[in-house]
Coordinates of C-alpha atoms in Angstrom, one line a residue:
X117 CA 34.9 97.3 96.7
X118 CA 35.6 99.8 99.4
X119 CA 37.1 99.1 102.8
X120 CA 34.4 100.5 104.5
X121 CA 30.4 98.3 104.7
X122 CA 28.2 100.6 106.2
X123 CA 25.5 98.9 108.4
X124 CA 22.2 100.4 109.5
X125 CA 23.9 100.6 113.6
X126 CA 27.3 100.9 112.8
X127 CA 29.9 100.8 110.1
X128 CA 33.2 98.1 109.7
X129 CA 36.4 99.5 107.9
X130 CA 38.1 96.3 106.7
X131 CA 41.4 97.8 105.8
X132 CA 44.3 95.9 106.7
X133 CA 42.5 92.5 107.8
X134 CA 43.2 89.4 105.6
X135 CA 39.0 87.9 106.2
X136 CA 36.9 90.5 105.3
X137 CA 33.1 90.6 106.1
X138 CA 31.5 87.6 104.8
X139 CA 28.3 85.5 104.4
X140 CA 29.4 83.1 107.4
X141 CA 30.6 86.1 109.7
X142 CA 27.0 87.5 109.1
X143 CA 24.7 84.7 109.7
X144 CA 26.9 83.8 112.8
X145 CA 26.5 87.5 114.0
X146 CA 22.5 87.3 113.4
X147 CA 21.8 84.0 114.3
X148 CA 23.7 83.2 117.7
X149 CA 21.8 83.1 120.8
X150 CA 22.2 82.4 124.2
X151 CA 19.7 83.1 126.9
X152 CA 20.1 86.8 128.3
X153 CA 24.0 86.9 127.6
X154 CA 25.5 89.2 130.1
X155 CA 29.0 87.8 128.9
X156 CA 30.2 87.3 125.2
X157 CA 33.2 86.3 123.1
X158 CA 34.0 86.4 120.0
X159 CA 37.0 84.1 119.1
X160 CA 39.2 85.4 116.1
X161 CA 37.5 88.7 115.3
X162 CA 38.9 89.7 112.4
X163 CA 37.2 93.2 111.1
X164 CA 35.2 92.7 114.1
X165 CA 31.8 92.5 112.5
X166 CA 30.1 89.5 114.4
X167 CA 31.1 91.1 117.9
X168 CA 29.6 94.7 116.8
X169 CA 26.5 92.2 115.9
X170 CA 26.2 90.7 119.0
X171 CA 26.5 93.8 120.9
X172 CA 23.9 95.8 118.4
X173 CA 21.5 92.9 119.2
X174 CA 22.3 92.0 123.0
X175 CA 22.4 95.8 124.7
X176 CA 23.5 94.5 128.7
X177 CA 26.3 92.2 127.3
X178 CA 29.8 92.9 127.5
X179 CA 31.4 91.7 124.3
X180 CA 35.6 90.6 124.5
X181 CA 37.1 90.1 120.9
X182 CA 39.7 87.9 120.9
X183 CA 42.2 88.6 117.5
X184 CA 45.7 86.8 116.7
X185 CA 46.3 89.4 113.8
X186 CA 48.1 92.5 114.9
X187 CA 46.9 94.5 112.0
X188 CA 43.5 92.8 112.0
X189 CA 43.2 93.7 115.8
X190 CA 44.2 97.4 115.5
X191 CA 41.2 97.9 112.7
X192 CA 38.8 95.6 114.7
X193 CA 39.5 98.3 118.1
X194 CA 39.1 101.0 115.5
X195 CA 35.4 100.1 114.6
X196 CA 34.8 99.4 117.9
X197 CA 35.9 102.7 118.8
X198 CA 33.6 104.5 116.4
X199 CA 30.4 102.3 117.4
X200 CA 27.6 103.4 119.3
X201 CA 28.8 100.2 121.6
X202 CA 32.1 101.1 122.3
X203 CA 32.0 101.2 126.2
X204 CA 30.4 97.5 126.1
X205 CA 33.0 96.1 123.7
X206 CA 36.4 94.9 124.2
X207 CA 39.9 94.0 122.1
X208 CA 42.2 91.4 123.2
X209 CA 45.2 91.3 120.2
X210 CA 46.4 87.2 121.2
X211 CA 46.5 83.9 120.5
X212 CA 43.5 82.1 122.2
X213 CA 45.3 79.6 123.2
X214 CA 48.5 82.1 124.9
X215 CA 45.5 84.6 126.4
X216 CA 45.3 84.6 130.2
X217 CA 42.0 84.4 130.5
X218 CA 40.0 84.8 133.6
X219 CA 36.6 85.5 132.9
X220 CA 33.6 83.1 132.3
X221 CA 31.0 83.7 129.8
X222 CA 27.1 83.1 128.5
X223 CA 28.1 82.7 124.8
X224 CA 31.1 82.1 122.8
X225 CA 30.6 82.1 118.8
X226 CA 33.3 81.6 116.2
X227 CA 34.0 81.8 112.4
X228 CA 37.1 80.4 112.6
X229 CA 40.1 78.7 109.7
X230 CA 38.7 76.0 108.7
X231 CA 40.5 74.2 105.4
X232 CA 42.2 71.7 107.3
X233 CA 44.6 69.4 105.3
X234 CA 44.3 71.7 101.7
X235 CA 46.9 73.7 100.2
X236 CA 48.0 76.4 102.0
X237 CA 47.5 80.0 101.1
X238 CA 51.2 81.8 100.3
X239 CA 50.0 85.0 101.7
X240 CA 51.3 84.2 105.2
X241 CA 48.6 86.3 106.9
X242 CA 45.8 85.0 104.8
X243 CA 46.7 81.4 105.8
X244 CA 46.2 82.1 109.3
X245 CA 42.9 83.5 108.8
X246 CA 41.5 80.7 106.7
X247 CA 43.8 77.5 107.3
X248 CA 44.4 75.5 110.3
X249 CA 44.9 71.5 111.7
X250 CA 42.7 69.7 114.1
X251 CA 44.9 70.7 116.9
X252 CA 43.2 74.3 116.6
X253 CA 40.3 72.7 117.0
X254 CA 41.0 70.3 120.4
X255 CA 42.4 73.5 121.7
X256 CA 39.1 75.5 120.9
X257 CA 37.5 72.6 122.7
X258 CA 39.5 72.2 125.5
X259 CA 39.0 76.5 126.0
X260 CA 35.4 76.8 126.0
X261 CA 34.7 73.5 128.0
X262 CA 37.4 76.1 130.9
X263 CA 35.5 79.1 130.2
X264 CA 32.0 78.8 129.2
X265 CA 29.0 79.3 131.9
X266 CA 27.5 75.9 132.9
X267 CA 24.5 76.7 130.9
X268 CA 26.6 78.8 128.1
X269 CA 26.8 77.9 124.6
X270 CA 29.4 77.7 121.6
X271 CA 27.9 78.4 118.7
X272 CA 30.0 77.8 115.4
X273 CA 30.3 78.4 111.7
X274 CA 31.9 75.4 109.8
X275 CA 31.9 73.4 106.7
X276 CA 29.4 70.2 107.2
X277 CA 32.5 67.9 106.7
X278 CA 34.0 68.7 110.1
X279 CA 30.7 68.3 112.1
X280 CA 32.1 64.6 113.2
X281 CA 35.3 66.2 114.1
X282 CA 33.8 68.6 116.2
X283 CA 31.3 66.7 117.5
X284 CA 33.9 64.2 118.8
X285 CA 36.3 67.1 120.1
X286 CA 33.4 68.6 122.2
X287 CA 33.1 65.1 123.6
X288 CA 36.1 64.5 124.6
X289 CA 35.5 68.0 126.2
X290 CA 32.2 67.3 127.7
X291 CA 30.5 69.5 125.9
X292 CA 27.6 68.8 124.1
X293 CA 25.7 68.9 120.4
X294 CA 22.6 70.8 121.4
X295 CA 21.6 72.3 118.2
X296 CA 22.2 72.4 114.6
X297 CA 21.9 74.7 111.5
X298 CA 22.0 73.3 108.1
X299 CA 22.7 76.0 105.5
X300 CA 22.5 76.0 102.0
X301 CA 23.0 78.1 99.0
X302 CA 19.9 77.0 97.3
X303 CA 16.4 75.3 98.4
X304 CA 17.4 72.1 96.3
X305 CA 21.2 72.3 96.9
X306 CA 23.0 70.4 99.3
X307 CA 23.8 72.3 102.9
X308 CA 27.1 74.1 102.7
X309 CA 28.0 74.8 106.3
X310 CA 26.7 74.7 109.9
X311 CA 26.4 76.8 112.8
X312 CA 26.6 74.3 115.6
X313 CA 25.3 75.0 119.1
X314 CA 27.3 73.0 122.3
X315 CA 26.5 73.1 125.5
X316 CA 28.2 71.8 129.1
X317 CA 24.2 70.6 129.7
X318 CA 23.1 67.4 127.4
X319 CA 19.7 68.3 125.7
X320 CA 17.0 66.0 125.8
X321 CA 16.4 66.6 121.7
X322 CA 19.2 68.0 119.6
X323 CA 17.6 70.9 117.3
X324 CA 18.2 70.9 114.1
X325 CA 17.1 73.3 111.1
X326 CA 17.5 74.8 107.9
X327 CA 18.5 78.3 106.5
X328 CA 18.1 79.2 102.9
X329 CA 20.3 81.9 101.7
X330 CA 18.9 82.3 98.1
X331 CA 15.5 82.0 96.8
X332 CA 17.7 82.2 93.0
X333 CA 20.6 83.5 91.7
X334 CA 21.1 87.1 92.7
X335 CA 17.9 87.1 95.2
X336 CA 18.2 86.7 98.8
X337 CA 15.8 84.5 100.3
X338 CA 12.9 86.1 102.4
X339 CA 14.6 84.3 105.6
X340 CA 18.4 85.6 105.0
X341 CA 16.7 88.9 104.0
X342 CA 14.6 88.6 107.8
X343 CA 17.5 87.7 109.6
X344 CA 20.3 90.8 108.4
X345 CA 17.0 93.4 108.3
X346 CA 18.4 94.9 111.5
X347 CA 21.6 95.0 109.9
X348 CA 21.8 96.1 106.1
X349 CA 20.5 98.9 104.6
X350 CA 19.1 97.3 101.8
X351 CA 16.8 95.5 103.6

């Protein structure tokens, strides 16, 4: 597979990042919402695919990237560079949790590590792309209940076996469950992940839905298909 996915808006080189583009990062990108986001960001970038999304589909926002990855960054700024969105989007090459950050914003969304507790990946820069501990997650927490607007929203990608975890870290952050996405593979399979929406606002009903991403093996469903048709060329 080359480095370089060509979308129907813009195109992602993925050189020199240790996530590459991936099922999450797309449905995260297509699905997040927020109403009439002036101010987005987009915590651990990566290639920078789910930030060129957002700012493809939301054409006042400002979009900041935040990206710990040196490497990862510089590719992420180069496909930013290149986009037709260039002046509305934004690298910051830091640790979240080291960045002095200042602004507020509308919508924060995140594919971030996630196999807490398994056996680490040797590749040292793979492991901090796809593993971390619950204290990356309190932090995340404790960051967006400081900088999201007071009727902003987190919306994030994760396995469904942290959803407690989360729920309770939001908590303990006032912030607040507001929605939910189940996905699965299959119609009759068991959901894989969740985007989860929070909110500093309790809802009177928490949303929840499901997303099908195959109707059978090798065939996008009609919804996944709906959903990227803004963004891939096959569809």
């Amino acid at each position: 597979m080359g480095s370089i996915f060509q979308f129907k808006q813009f195109q992602v080189d993925q050189k020199d990042c240790p996530m590459r583009i991936n099922t999450d990062g797309v449905i995260l990108g297509a699905f997040a919402s927020a109403k009439n986001p002036q101010q987005i960001l987009d915590i651990g970038t990566g290639t920078g695919v789910i930030a060129l999304m957002l700012a493809q589909r939301f054409e006042e926002a400002k979009v900041v990237a935040v990206e710990i990855d040196k490497l990862a960054a510089q590719t992420a700024q180069e496909n930013f560079s290149v986009s037709p969105f260039a002046k509305r989007l934004s690298l910051v090459n830091s640790d979240i949790f080291l960045w002095n950050c200042t602004e507020s914003f509308d919508l924060i969304v995140s594919n971030p590590p996630f196999y807490i507790n398994s056996l680490h990946n040797p590749d040292e820069r793979k492991k901090t792309a796809k593993h971390t501990d619950t204290t990356f997650f309190e932090g995340l927490m404790l960051f967006v209940s400081q900088r999201l607007n007071r009727e902003g929203k987190l919306q994030i990608i994760v396995p469904v076996e942290l959803k407690e975890f989360l729920v309770g870290s939001a908590l303990r952050n006032e912030l607040h469950l507001l929605e939910e996405l189940k996905i699965h593979s299959f119609d009759d399979a068991e959901a894989i992940r969740l985007v989860l929406t929070f909110g500093k606002q309790e809802g009177a009903d928490k949303a929840t839905e499901r997303f099908v991403i195959y109707k059978e093996r090798a065939e996008h469903s009609d919804a996944y298909r709906e959903l990227l048709k803004p963004f891939f060329l096959a569809f």
